Amino acid sequence: MVLPLVVGVDGSDSSLEAVDWAVDEATRLGLPLRLVHASLWERYEGRAPSFGTDRPAEEVVAEHIAASGAERARARNPELEVSAEVVPEDAVSALLRAAPDAFAVVTGSRGRGGIAGMLLGSVSLTVAARAVCPVIVVRGGERNRRGASGGVVLGVGDPGQSSAAVRFAFREAEARDCVLHAVRVWRRPAHEHFDHLLTAADAADVNEERAGALLTDALHEPGRDHPKVDVRPRAVEGVAHKVLQDASAEADLLVVGARRRHGAVGGLQFGRVAHALLHHAACPVAVVPEEV
């Protein structure tokens, strides 16, 4: 069974950018595309004008948003399998409900009615934090969104906490026929002590070597499964979200992992790095759940 790529639509410019991105992604991966528009129009039935019909205005608008999104997707790729539906839920619930049966969920960075200047809409943030499948938040400049930069950036986390993200990034780089930049960011411990035989420079070399060894281990098995991918590992000293944010400026996609505790419900379930990148990255961001 081929799982669809699910994209949330609400009629905003941001969600239309997400539709365009999702069409290109589904085409690359050979996936069907499913558009989901969440509407609670039933709550307003009888109180909204009906546009001269017996149907509530909110219902008509909801169906128009879904249909317009599907029409846009088919115009971008007439051969793509596209479906669209209106679901009677709030947007977060609708997308989280779709997640278990999706290859990934795609959202825009801001929803309809979002406050100008907001860095990320609450729906996108919450879905990215809670979904059981990868979530891609489509953000950044037009060049990054249309895949003109020629590279995928992967933030490699701690051992055992980034394997799903690594596999996802390899699959993306292979489908895009582009370079995979695998980045492991390291920092010297704040209170690192040195004996007379080990200088600060020596200690930095040791930490960098450890980061390089972790990269080698994390990339070995996926690299064997995707031998055609040009992987360029890099161990960098610095602050993780700042290093990855800088790397995103010349990337088509930034991939990071997010830890999910089995059976956990409620609350935002990722760390500061993913949170900061969802707000500030210069390209689309894929948050891939890592069950712990």
PDB file of C-alpha atoms in Angstrom:
ATOM      1  CA  MET A   1       0.000   0.000   0.000  1.00  0.00           C
ATOM      2  CA  VAL A   2       1.372   3.389  -1.017  1.00  0.00           C
ATOM      3  CA  LEU A   3       0.703   5.982   1.650  1.00  0.00           C
ATOM      4  CA  PRO A   4      -0.320   9.435   0.396  1.00  0.00           C
ATOM      5  CA  LEU A   5       1.381  12.727   1.009  1.00  0.00           C
ATOM      6  CA  VAL A   6      -1.132  14.784   3.006  1.00  0.00           C
ATOM      7  CA  VAL A   7      -1.216  18.575   2.756  1.00  0.00           C
ATOM      8  CA  GLY A   8      -3.351  20.886   4.859  1.00  0.00           C
ATOM      9  CA  VAL A   9      -5.134  23.640   2.930  1.00  0.00           C
ATOM     10  CA  ASP A  10      -6.995  26.657   4.293  1.00  0.00           C
ATOM     11  CA  GLY A  11      -7.004  29.066   1.361  1.00  0.00           C
ATOM     12  CA  SER A  12      -4.110  31.179   2.633  1.00  0.00           C
ATOM     13  CA  ASP A  13      -1.140  32.096   0.453  1.00  0.00           C
ATOM     14  CA  SER A  14       1.053  29.992   2.733  1.00  0.00           C
ATOM     15  CA  SER A  15      -1.095  26.894   2.238  1.00  0.00           C
ATOM     16  CA  LEU A  16      -1.070  27.399  -1.541  1.00  0.00           C
ATOM     17  CA  GLU A  17       2.724  27.437  -1.416  1.00  0.00           C
ATOM     18  CA  ALA A  18       2.484  24.199   0.571  1.00  0.00           C
ATOM     19  CA  VAL A  19       0.250  22.677  -2.131  1.00  0.00           C
ATOM     20  CA  ASP A  20       2.772  23.577  -4.838  1.00  0.00           C
ATOM     21  CA  TRP A  21       5.620  22.104  -2.807  1.00  0.00           C
ATOM     22  CA  ALA A  22       3.612  18.969  -2.017  1.00  0.00           C
ATOM     23  CA  VAL A  23       2.774  18.399  -5.698  1.00  0.00           C
ATOM     24  CA  ASP A  24       6.476  18.474  -6.585  1.00  0.00           C
ATOM     25  CA  GLU A  25       7.320  16.209  -3.647  1.00  0.00           C
ATOM     26  CA  ALA A  26       4.598  13.672  -4.462  1.00  0.00           C
ATOM     27  CA  THR A  27       5.755  13.656  -8.075  1.00  0.00           C
ATOM     28  CA  ARG A  28       9.377  12.993  -7.058  1.00  0.00           C
ATOM     29  CA  LEU A  29       8.433  10.148  -4.742  1.00  0.00           C
ATOM     30  CA  GLY A  30       5.626   8.636  -6.822  1.00  0.00           C
ATOM     31  CA  LEU A  31       2.991   9.200  -4.136  1.00  0.00           C
ATOM     32  CA  PRO A  32      -0.687  10.150  -4.347  1.00  0.00           C
ATOM     33  CA  LEU A  33      -1.565  13.554  -2.930  1.00  0.00           C
ATOM     34  CA  ARG A  34      -4.390  14.063  -0.435  1.00  0.00           C
ATOM     35  CA  LEU A  35      -5.586  17.580   0.377  1.00  0.00           C
ATOM     36  CA  VAL A  36      -7.319  18.098   3.713  1.00  0.00           C
ATOM     37  CA  HIS A  37      -9.315  21.175   4.657  1.00  0.00           C
ATOM     38  CA  ALA A  38     -10.599  21.322   8.223  1.00  0.00           C
ATOM     39  CA  SER A  39     -13.847  23.198   8.750  1.00  0.00           C
ATOM     40  CA  LEU A  40     -16.247  23.440  11.668  1.00  0.00           C
ATOM     41  CA  TRP A  41     -18.940  25.039   9.528  1.00  0.00           C
ATOM     42  CA  GLU A  42     -21.643  22.983  11.259  1.00  0.00           C
ATOM     43  CA  ARG A  43     -21.209  25.178  14.326  1.00  0.00           C
ATOM     44  CA  TYR A  44     -22.392  28.173  12.319  1.00  0.00           C
ATOM     45  CA  GLU A  45     -25.234  26.499  10.447  1.00  0.00           C
ATOM     46  CA  GLY A  46     -28.320  28.688  10.535  1.00  0.00           C
ATOM     47  CA  ARG A  47     -26.374  31.803  11.485  1.00  0.00           C
ATOM     48  CA  ALA A  48     -24.412  32.493   8.286  1.00  0.00           C
ATOM     49  CA  PRO A  49     -25.771  33.779   4.941  1.00  0.00           C
ATOM     50  CA  SER A  50     -26.388  31.015   2.428  1.00  0.00           C
ATOM     51  CA  PHE A  51     -25.422  32.800  -0.809  1.00  0.00           C
ATOM     52  CA  GLY A  52     -28.960  32.260  -2.108  1.00  0.00           C
ATOM     53  CA  THR A  53     -28.876  28.506  -1.590  1.00  0.00           C
ATOM     54  CA  ASP A  54     -30.106  26.172   1.095  1.00  0.00           C
ATOM     55  CA  ARG A  55     -26.524  25.425   2.089  1.00  0.00           C
ATOM     56  CA  PRO A  56     -24.696  27.397   4.807  1.00  0.00           C
ATOM     57  CA  ALA A  57     -22.067  29.806   3.551  1.00  0.00           C
ATOM     58  CA  GLU A  58     -19.328  28.179   5.617  1.00  0.00           C
ATOM     59  CA  GLU A  59     -19.996  24.822   3.958  1.00  0.00           C
ATOM     60  CA  VAL A  60     -19.822  26.378   0.501  1.00  0.00           C
ATOM     61  CA  VAL A  61     -16.583  28.188   1.341  1.00  0.00           C
ATOM     62  CA  ALA A  62     -15.021  25.037   2.805  1.00  0.00           C
ATOM     63  CA  GLU A  63     -15.801  22.989  -0.280  1.00  0.00           C
ATOM     64  CA  HIS A  64     -14.502  25.779  -2.500  1.00  0.00           C
ATOM     65  CA  ILE A  65     -11.169  25.885  -0.644  1.00  0.00           C
ATOM     66  CA  ALA A  66     -10.692  22.121  -0.986  1.00  0.00           C
ATOM     67  CA  ALA A  67     -11.734  22.072  -4.641  1.00  0.00           C
ATOM     68  CA  SER A  68      -9.553  25.073  -5.524  1.00  0.00           C
ATOM     69  CA  GLY A  69      -6.557  23.429  -3.891  1.00  0.00           C
ATOM     70  CA  ALA A  70      -7.142  20.235  -5.870  1.00  0.00           C
ATOM     71  CA  GLU A  71      -7.534  22.214  -9.098  1.00  0.00           C
ATOM     72  CA  ARG A  72      -4.246  24.014  -8.427  1.00  0.00           C
ATOM     73  CA  ALA A  73      -2.497  20.695  -7.766  1.00  0.00           C
ATOM     74  CA  ARG A  74      -3.823  19.101 -10.971  1.00  0.00           C
ATOM     75  CA  ALA A  75      -2.839  22.160 -12.989  1.00  0.00           C
ATOM     76  CA  ARG A  76       0.722  21.840 -11.691  1.00  0.00           C
ATOM     77  CA  ASN A  77       0.855  18.123 -12.557  1.00  0.00           C
ATOM     78  CA  PRO A  78      -2.136  16.733 -14.489  1.00  0.00           C
ATOM     79  CA  GLU A  79      -0.819  13.162 -14.114  1.00  0.00           C
ATOM     80  CA  LEU A  80      -0.664  13.216 -10.330  1.00  0.00           C
ATOM     81  CA  GLU A  81      -3.318  11.308  -8.368  1.00  0.00           C
ATOM     82  CA  VAL A  82      -5.042  14.015  -6.300  1.00  0.00           C
ATOM     83  CA  SER A  83      -7.923  13.806  -3.833  1.00  0.00           C
ATOM     84  CA  ALA A  84      -9.427  16.495  -1.607  1.00  0.00           C
ATOM     85  CA  GLU A  85     -11.821  16.442   1.301  1.00  0.00           C
ATOM     86  CA  VAL A  86     -13.391  18.642   3.926  1.00  0.00           C
ATOM     87  CA  VAL A  87     -13.343  17.203   7.436  1.00  0.00           C
ATOM     88  CA  PRO A  88     -15.508  18.499  10.317  1.00  0.00           C
ATOM     89  CA  GLU A  89     -12.674  19.101  12.782  1.00  0.00           C
ATOM     90  CA  ASP A  90     -10.244  21.778  13.795  1.00  0.00           C
ATOM     91  CA  ALA A  91      -7.083  21.849  11.675  1.00  0.00           C
ATOM     92  CA  VAL A  92      -4.739  20.326  14.263  1.00  0.00           C
ATOM     93  CA  SER A  93      -7.061  17.387  15.002  1.00  0.00           C
ATOM     94  CA  ALA A  94      -7.697  16.752  11.307  1.00  0.00           C
ATOM     95  CA  LEU A  95      -4.010  16.624  10.373  1.00  0.00           C
ATOM     96  CA  LEU A  96      -3.016  14.573  13.404  1.00  0.00           C
ATOM     97  CA  ARG A  97      -5.794  12.112  12.586  1.00  0.00           C
ATOM     98  CA  ALA A  98      -4.495  11.829   9.015  1.00  0.00           C
ATOM     99  CA  ALA A  99      -0.875  11.326  10.098  1.00  0.00           C
ATOM    100  CA  PRO A 100      -0.890   7.547  10.867  1.00  0.00           C
ATOM    101  CA  ASP A 101      -1.993   6.815   7.294  1.00  0.00           C
ATOM    102  CA  ALA A 102       0.310   9.333   5.607  1.00  0.00           C
ATOM    103  CA  PHE A 103       3.837   9.164   4.239  1.00  0.00           C
ATOM    104  CA  ALA A 104       4.197  12.697   5.598  1.00  0.00           C
ATOM    105  CA  VAL A 105       2.076  15.750   6.386  1.00  0.00           C
ATOM    106  CA  VAL A 106       2.816  19.072   4.695  1.00  0.00           C
ATOM    107  CA  THR A 107       1.727  22.452   6.055  1.00  0.00           C
ATOM    108  CA  GLY A 108       2.333  26.088   5.269  1.00  0.00           C
ATOM    109  CA  SER A 109       4.193  28.253   7.735  1.00  0.00           C
ATOM    110  CA  ARG A 110       1.244  30.539   8.516  1.00  0.00           C
ATOM    111  CA  GLY A 111      -2.483  29.981   8.311  1.00  0.00           C
ATOM    112  CA  ARG A 112      -5.385  32.083   7.120  1.00  0.00           C
ATOM    113  CA  GLY A 113      -5.866  35.050   9.409  1.00  0.00           C
ATOM    114  CA  GLY A 114      -2.369  34.716  10.849  1.00  0.00           C
ATOM    115  CA  ILE A 115      -0.907  37.821  12.415  1.00  0.00           C
ATOM    116  CA  ALA A 116       1.525  39.616  10.123  1.00  0.00           C
ATOM    117  CA  GLY A 117       5.080  39.098  11.299  1.00  0.00           C
ATOM    118  CA  MET A 118       4.372  35.851  13.121  1.00  0.00           C
ATOM    119  CA  LEU A 119       7.189  33.421  12.443  1.00  0.00           C
ATOM    120  CA  LEU A 120       5.128  30.223  12.503  1.00  0.00           C
ATOM    121  CA  GLY A 121       1.453  29.426  12.792  1.00  0.00           C
ATOM    122  CA  SER A 122       0.211  27.481  15.819  1.00  0.00           C
ATOM    123  CA  VAL A 123      -1.282  24.723  13.645  1.00  0.00           C
ATOM    124  CA  SER A 124       2.029  24.017  11.898  1.00  0.00           C
ATOM    125  CA  LEU A 125       3.961  24.082  15.162  1.00  0.00           C
ATOM    126  CA  THR A 126       1.563  21.778  17.004  1.00  0.00           C
ATOM    127  CA  VAL A 127       1.260  19.266  14.166  1.00  0.00           C
ATOM    128  CA  ALA A 128       5.041  19.141  13.742  1.00  0.00           C
ATOM    129  CA  ALA A 129       5.420  18.543  17.461  1.00  0.00           C
ATOM    130  CA  ARG A 130       2.831  15.762  17.803  1.00  0.00           C
ATOM    131  CA  ALA A 131       2.397  13.883  14.519  1.00  0.00           C
ATOM    132  CA  VAL A 132       3.453  10.237  14.289  1.00  0.00           C
ATOM    133  CA  CYS A 133       4.752  10.713  10.735  1.00  0.00           C
ATOM    134  CA  PRO A 134       7.228  13.218   9.285  1.00  0.00           C
ATOM    135  CA  VAL A 135       5.891  16.776   9.012  1.00  0.00           C
ATOM    136  CA  ILE A 136       7.242  19.250   6.469  1.00  0.00           C
ATOM    137  CA  VAL A 137       6.634  22.928   7.141  1.00  0.00           C
ATOM    138  CA  VAL A 138       7.025  24.817   3.874  1.00  0.00           C
ATOM    139  CA  ARG A 139       8.846  28.049   4.574  1.00  0.00           C
ATOM    140  CA  GLY A 140      11.726  30.111   3.227  1.00  0.00           C
ATOM    141  CA  GLY A 141      12.325  31.910  -0.034  1.00  0.00           C
ATOM    142  CA  GLU A 142      10.951  30.949  -3.423  1.00  0.00           C
ATOM    143  CA  ARG A 143      14.334  29.627  -4.589  1.00  0.00           C
ATOM    144  CA  ASN A 144      14.574  27.262  -1.624  1.00  0.00           C
ATOM    145  CA  ARG A 145      10.971  26.127  -1.938  1.00  0.00           C
ATOM    146  CA  ARG A 146      11.272  25.216  -5.608  1.00  0.00           C
ATOM    147  CA  GLY A 147      14.431  23.163  -5.049  1.00  0.00           C
ATOM    148  CA  ALA A 148      16.925  25.375  -6.864  1.00  0.00           C
ATOM    149  CA  SER A 149      19.659  25.230  -4.227  1.00  0.00           C
ATOM    150  CA  GLY A 150      20.653  21.654  -4.996  1.00  0.00           C
ATOM    151  CA  GLY A 151      21.116  20.207  -1.544  1.00  0.00           C
ATOM    152  CA  VAL A 152      19.466  18.594   1.475  1.00  0.00           C
ATOM    153  CA  VAL A 153      20.819  19.427   4.935  1.00  0.00           C
ATOM    154  CA  LEU A 154      20.553  16.844   7.708  1.00  0.00           C
ATOM    155  CA  GLY A 155      21.090  17.668  11.354  1.00  0.00           C
ATOM    156  CA  VAL A 156      22.515  14.499  12.931  1.00  0.00           C
ATOM    157  CA  GLY A 157      21.495  14.162  16.571  1.00  0.00           C
ATOM    158  CA  ASP A 158      22.727  11.987  19.403  1.00  0.00           C
ATOM    159  CA  PRO A 159      23.262   8.239  18.901  1.00  0.00           C
ATOM    160  CA  GLY A 160      19.988   6.333  18.672  1.00  0.00           C
ATOM    161  CA  GLN A 161      17.977   9.538  18.315  1.00  0.00           C
ATOM    162  CA  SER A 162      18.326  10.380  14.630  1.00  0.00           C
ATOM    163  CA  SER A 163      18.125   7.133  12.659  1.00  0.00           C
ATOM    164  CA  ALA A 164      14.680   7.836  11.155  1.00  0.00           C
ATOM    165  CA  ALA A 165      15.704  11.370  10.210  1.00  0.00           C
ATOM    166  CA  VAL A 166      18.886  10.065   8.575  1.00  0.00           C
ATOM    167  CA  ARG A 167      16.949   7.546   6.473  1.00  0.00           C
ATOM    168  CA  PHE A 168      14.409  10.215   5.507  1.00  0.00           C
ATOM    169  CA  ALA A 169      17.175  12.602   4.418  1.00  0.00           C
ATOM    170  CA  PHE A 170      18.886   9.943   2.290  1.00  0.00           C
ATOM    171  CA  ARG A 171      15.597   9.129   0.568  1.00  0.00           C
ATOM    172  CA  GLU A 172      15.014  12.819  -0.145  1.00  0.00           C
ATOM    173  CA  ALA A 173      18.514  13.384  -1.516  1.00  0.00           C
ATOM    174  CA  GLU A 174      18.215  10.338  -3.756  1.00  0.00           C
ATOM    175  CA  ALA A 175      14.806  11.404  -5.100  1.00  0.00           C
ATOM    176  CA  ARG A 176      16.124  14.909  -5.780  1.00  0.00           C
ATOM    177  CA  ASP A 177      19.469  13.662  -7.164  1.00  0.00           C
ATOM    178  CA  CYS A 178      21.278  16.186  -4.995  1.00  0.00           C
ATOM    179  CA  VAL A 179      24.009  16.419  -2.380  1.00  0.00           C
ATOM    180  CA  LEU A 180      23.265  15.432   1.225  1.00  0.00           C
ATOM    181  CA  HIS A 181      25.063  17.652   3.727  1.00  0.00           C
ATOM    182  CA  ALA A 182      25.132  15.746   7.022  1.00  0.00           C
ATOM    183  CA  VAL A 183      25.994  18.092   9.884  1.00  0.00           C
ATOM    184  CA  ARG A 184      26.875  17.160  13.447  1.00  0.00           C
ATOM    185  CA  VAL A 185      27.262  20.181  15.713  1.00  0.00           C
ATOM    186  CA  TRP A 186      29.436  19.828  18.790  1.00  0.00           C
ATOM    187  CA  ARG A 187      30.368  22.057  21.703  1.00  0.00           C
ATOM    188  CA  ARG A 188      33.048  21.837  24.304  1.00  0.00           C
ATOM    189  CA  PRO A 189      31.673  21.209  27.802  1.00  0.00           C
ATOM    190  CA  ALA A 190      31.331  24.458  29.715  1.00  0.00           C
ATOM    191  CA  HIS A 191      33.555  23.256  32.577  1.00  0.00           C
ATOM    192  CA  GLU A 192      35.962  21.023  30.699  1.00  0.00           C
ATOM    193  CA  HIS A 193      39.185  20.474  32.642  1.00  0.00           C
ATOM    194  CA  PHE A 194      42.569  19.731  31.142  1.00  0.00           C
ATOM    195  CA  ASP A 195      45.572  18.014  32.643  1.00  0.00           C
ATOM    196  CA  HIS A 196      49.110  19.108  31.857  1.00  0.00           C
ATOM    197  CA  LEU A 197      49.292  16.678  28.946  1.00  0.00           C
ATOM    198  CA  LEU A 198      46.111  17.876  27.220  1.00  0.00           C
ATOM    199  CA  THR A 199      45.788  21.433  25.951  1.00  0.00           C
ATOM    200  CA  ALA A 200      42.540  23.160  25.056  1.00  0.00           C
ATOM    201  CA  ALA A 201      43.379  22.698  21.366  1.00  0.00           C
ATOM    202  CA  ASP A 202      43.952  18.984  21.925  1.00  0.00           C
ATOM    203  CA  ALA A 203      40.593  18.736  23.705  1.00  0.00           C
ATOM    204  CA  ALA A 204      38.872  20.445  20.777  1.00  0.00           C
ATOM    205  CA  ASP A 205      40.442  17.912  18.430  1.00  0.00           C
ATOM    206  CA  VAL A 206      39.146  15.084  20.615  1.00  0.00           C
ATOM    207  CA  ASN A 207      35.600  16.504  20.604  1.00  0.00           C
ATOM    208  CA  GLU A 208      35.692  17.017  16.845  1.00  0.00           C
ATOM    209  CA  GLU A 209      36.924  13.453  16.325  1.00  0.00           C
ATOM    210  CA  ARG A 210      34.077  12.139  18.456  1.00  0.00           C
ATOM    211  CA  ALA A 211      31.569  14.102  16.408  1.00  0.00           C
ATOM    212  CA  GLY A 212      33.132  12.766  13.214  1.00  0.00           C
ATOM    213  CA  ALA A 213      32.976   9.194  14.485  1.00  0.00           C
ATOM    214  CA  LEU A 214      29.304   9.648  15.384  1.00  0.00           C
ATOM    215  CA  LEU A 215      28.620  10.934  11.869  1.00  0.00           C
ATOM    216  CA  THR A 216      30.368   7.939  10.356  1.00  0.00           C
ATOM    217  CA  ASP A 217      28.309   5.518  12.437  1.00  0.00           C
ATOM    218  CA  ALA A 218      24.999   7.302  11.765  1.00  0.00           C
ATOM    219  CA  LEU A 219      25.550   7.471   8.011  1.00  0.00           C
ATOM    220  CA  HIS A 220      27.062   4.039   7.399  1.00  0.00           C
ATOM    221  CA  GLU A 221      23.989   1.830   7.041  1.00  0.00           C
ATOM    222  CA  PRO A 222      21.724   4.333   5.198  1.00  0.00           C
ATOM    223  CA  GLY A 223      24.661   5.168   2.935  1.00  0.00           C
ATOM    224  CA  ARG A 224      25.019   1.504   2.051  1.00  0.00           C
ATOM    225  CA  ASP A 225      21.302   1.386   1.174  1.00  0.00           C
ATOM    226  CA  HIS A 226      21.561   4.555  -0.965  1.00  0.00           C
ATOM    227  CA  PRO A 227      24.978   4.255  -2.629  1.00  0.00           C
ATOM    228  CA  LYS A 228      24.242   6.857  -5.311  1.00  0.00           C
ATOM    229  CA  VAL A 229      23.772   9.687  -2.803  1.00  0.00           C
ATOM    230  CA  ASP A 230      26.687  12.116  -2.593  1.00  0.00           C
ATOM    231  CA  VAL A 231      27.093  12.506   1.182  1.00  0.00           C
ATOM    232  CA  ARG A 232      29.222  15.265   2.613  1.00  0.00           C
ATOM    233  CA  PRO A 233      29.613  14.892   6.391  1.00  0.00           C
ATOM    234  CA  ARG A 234      30.709  17.864   8.442  1.00  0.00           C
ATOM    235  CA  ALA A 235      31.420  18.189  12.171  1.00  0.00           C
ATOM    236  CA  VAL A 236      31.068  21.812  13.274  1.00  0.00           C
ATOM    237  CA  GLU A 237      31.699  23.491  16.601  1.00  0.00           C
ATOM    238  CA  GLY A 238      28.919  25.886  17.554  1.00  0.00           C
ATOM    239  CA  VAL A 239      25.295  26.245  18.584  1.00  0.00           C
ATOM    240  CA  ALA A 240      23.206  23.637  16.783  1.00  0.00           C
ATOM    241  CA  HIS A 241      20.228  25.720  15.694  1.00  0.00           C
ATOM    242  CA  LYS A 242      22.444  28.585  14.526  1.00  0.00           C
ATOM    243  CA  VAL A 243      24.725  26.317  12.490  1.00  0.00           C
ATOM    244  CA  LEU A 244      21.761  24.552  10.857  1.00  0.00           C
ATOM    245  CA  GLN A 245      19.928  27.818  10.269  1.00  0.00           C
ATOM    246  CA  ASP A 246      22.959  29.176   8.432  1.00  0.00           C
ATOM    247  CA  ALA A 247      23.162  25.969   6.375  1.00  0.00           C
ATOM    248  CA  SER A 248      19.470  26.247   5.455  1.00  0.00           C
ATOM    249  CA  ALA A 249      20.128  29.397   3.414  1.00  0.00           C
ATOM    250  CA  GLU A 250      21.579  27.255   0.612  1.00  0.00           C
ATOM    251  CA  ALA A 251      19.328  24.216   1.049  1.00  0.00           C
ATOM    252  CA  ASP A 252      16.170  22.862  -0.556  1.00  0.00           C
ATOM    253  CA  LEU A 253      15.189  20.972   2.596  1.00  0.00           C
ATOM    254  CA  LEU A 254      16.408  20.798   6.180  1.00  0.00           C
ATOM    255  CA  VAL A 255      15.807  17.509   8.024  1.00  0.00           C
ATOM    256  CA  VAL A 256      15.874  17.119  11.817  1.00  0.00           C
ATOM    257  CA  GLY A 257      14.663  14.449  14.204  1.00  0.00           C
ATOM    258  CA  ALA A 258      12.211  14.900  17.077  1.00  0.00           C
ATOM    259  CA  ARG A 259      11.971  12.492  19.965  1.00  0.00           C
ATOM    260  CA  ARG A 260       8.583  10.924  20.619  1.00  0.00           C
ATOM    261  CA  ARG A 261       7.979   8.885  23.733  1.00  0.00           C
ATOM    262  CA  HIS A 262       5.878   5.820  22.948  1.00  0.00           C
ATOM    263  CA  GLY A 263       2.293   6.445  23.983  1.00  0.00           C
ATOM    264  CA  ALA A 264       2.915  10.062  24.988  1.00  0.00           C
ATOM    265  CA  VAL A 265       0.049  12.471  24.402  1.00  0.00           C
ATOM    266  CA  GLY A 266      -0.252  16.246  24.545  1.00  0.00           C
ATOM    267  CA  GLY A 267       2.435  18.852  24.866  1.00  0.00           C
ATOM    268  CA  LEU A 268       5.105  19.887  22.425  1.00  0.00           C
ATOM    269  CA  GLN A 269       7.430  16.941  21.952  1.00  0.00           C
ATOM    270  CA  PHE A 270      10.601  18.307  20.421  1.00  0.00           C
ATOM    271  CA  GLY A 271      13.579  20.252  21.634  1.00  0.00           C
ATOM    272  CA  ARG A 272      14.927  23.750  21.203  1.00  0.00           C
ATOM    273  CA  VAL A 273      16.761  23.008  17.950  1.00  0.00           C
ATOM    274  CA  ALA A 274      13.704  21.851  15.986  1.00  0.00           C
ATOM    275  CA  HIS A 275      11.583  24.598  17.536  1.00  0.00           C
ATOM    276  CA  ALA A 276      14.049  27.321  16.530  1.00  0.00           C
ATOM    277  CA  LEU A 277      14.476  25.974  12.997  1.00  0.00           C
ATOM    278  CA  LEU A 278      10.735  25.823  12.389  1.00  0.00           C
ATOM    279  CA  HIS A 279      10.638  29.533  13.180  1.00  0.00           C
ATOM    280  CA  HIS A 280      13.815  30.724  11.487  1.00  0.00           C
ATOM    281  CA  ALA A 281      15.059  28.322   8.782  1.00  0.00           C
ATOM    282  CA  ALA A 282      15.439  29.734   5.279  1.00  0.00           C
ATOM    283  CA  CYS A 283      14.061  26.609   3.569  1.00  0.00           C
ATOM    284  CA  PRO A 284      11.335  23.978   4.154  1.00  0.00           C
ATOM    285  CA  VAL A 285      11.890  21.971   7.338  1.00  0.00           C
ATOM    286  CA  ALA A 286      11.118  18.265   7.770  1.00  0.00           C
ATOM    287  CA  VAL A 287      10.612  17.127  11.368  1.00  0.00           C
ATOM    288  CA  VAL A 288      10.941  13.336  11.565  1.00  0.00           C
ATOM    289  CA  PRO A 289       9.707  11.523  14.699  1.00  0.00           C
ATOM    290  CA  GLU A 290      12.186   9.324  16.530  1.00  0.00           C
ATOM    291  CA  GLU A 291      10.462   7.014  18.994  1.00  0.00           C
ATOM    292  CA  VAL A 292      12.292   6.578  22.304  1.00  0.00           C
TER     293      VAL A 292
END
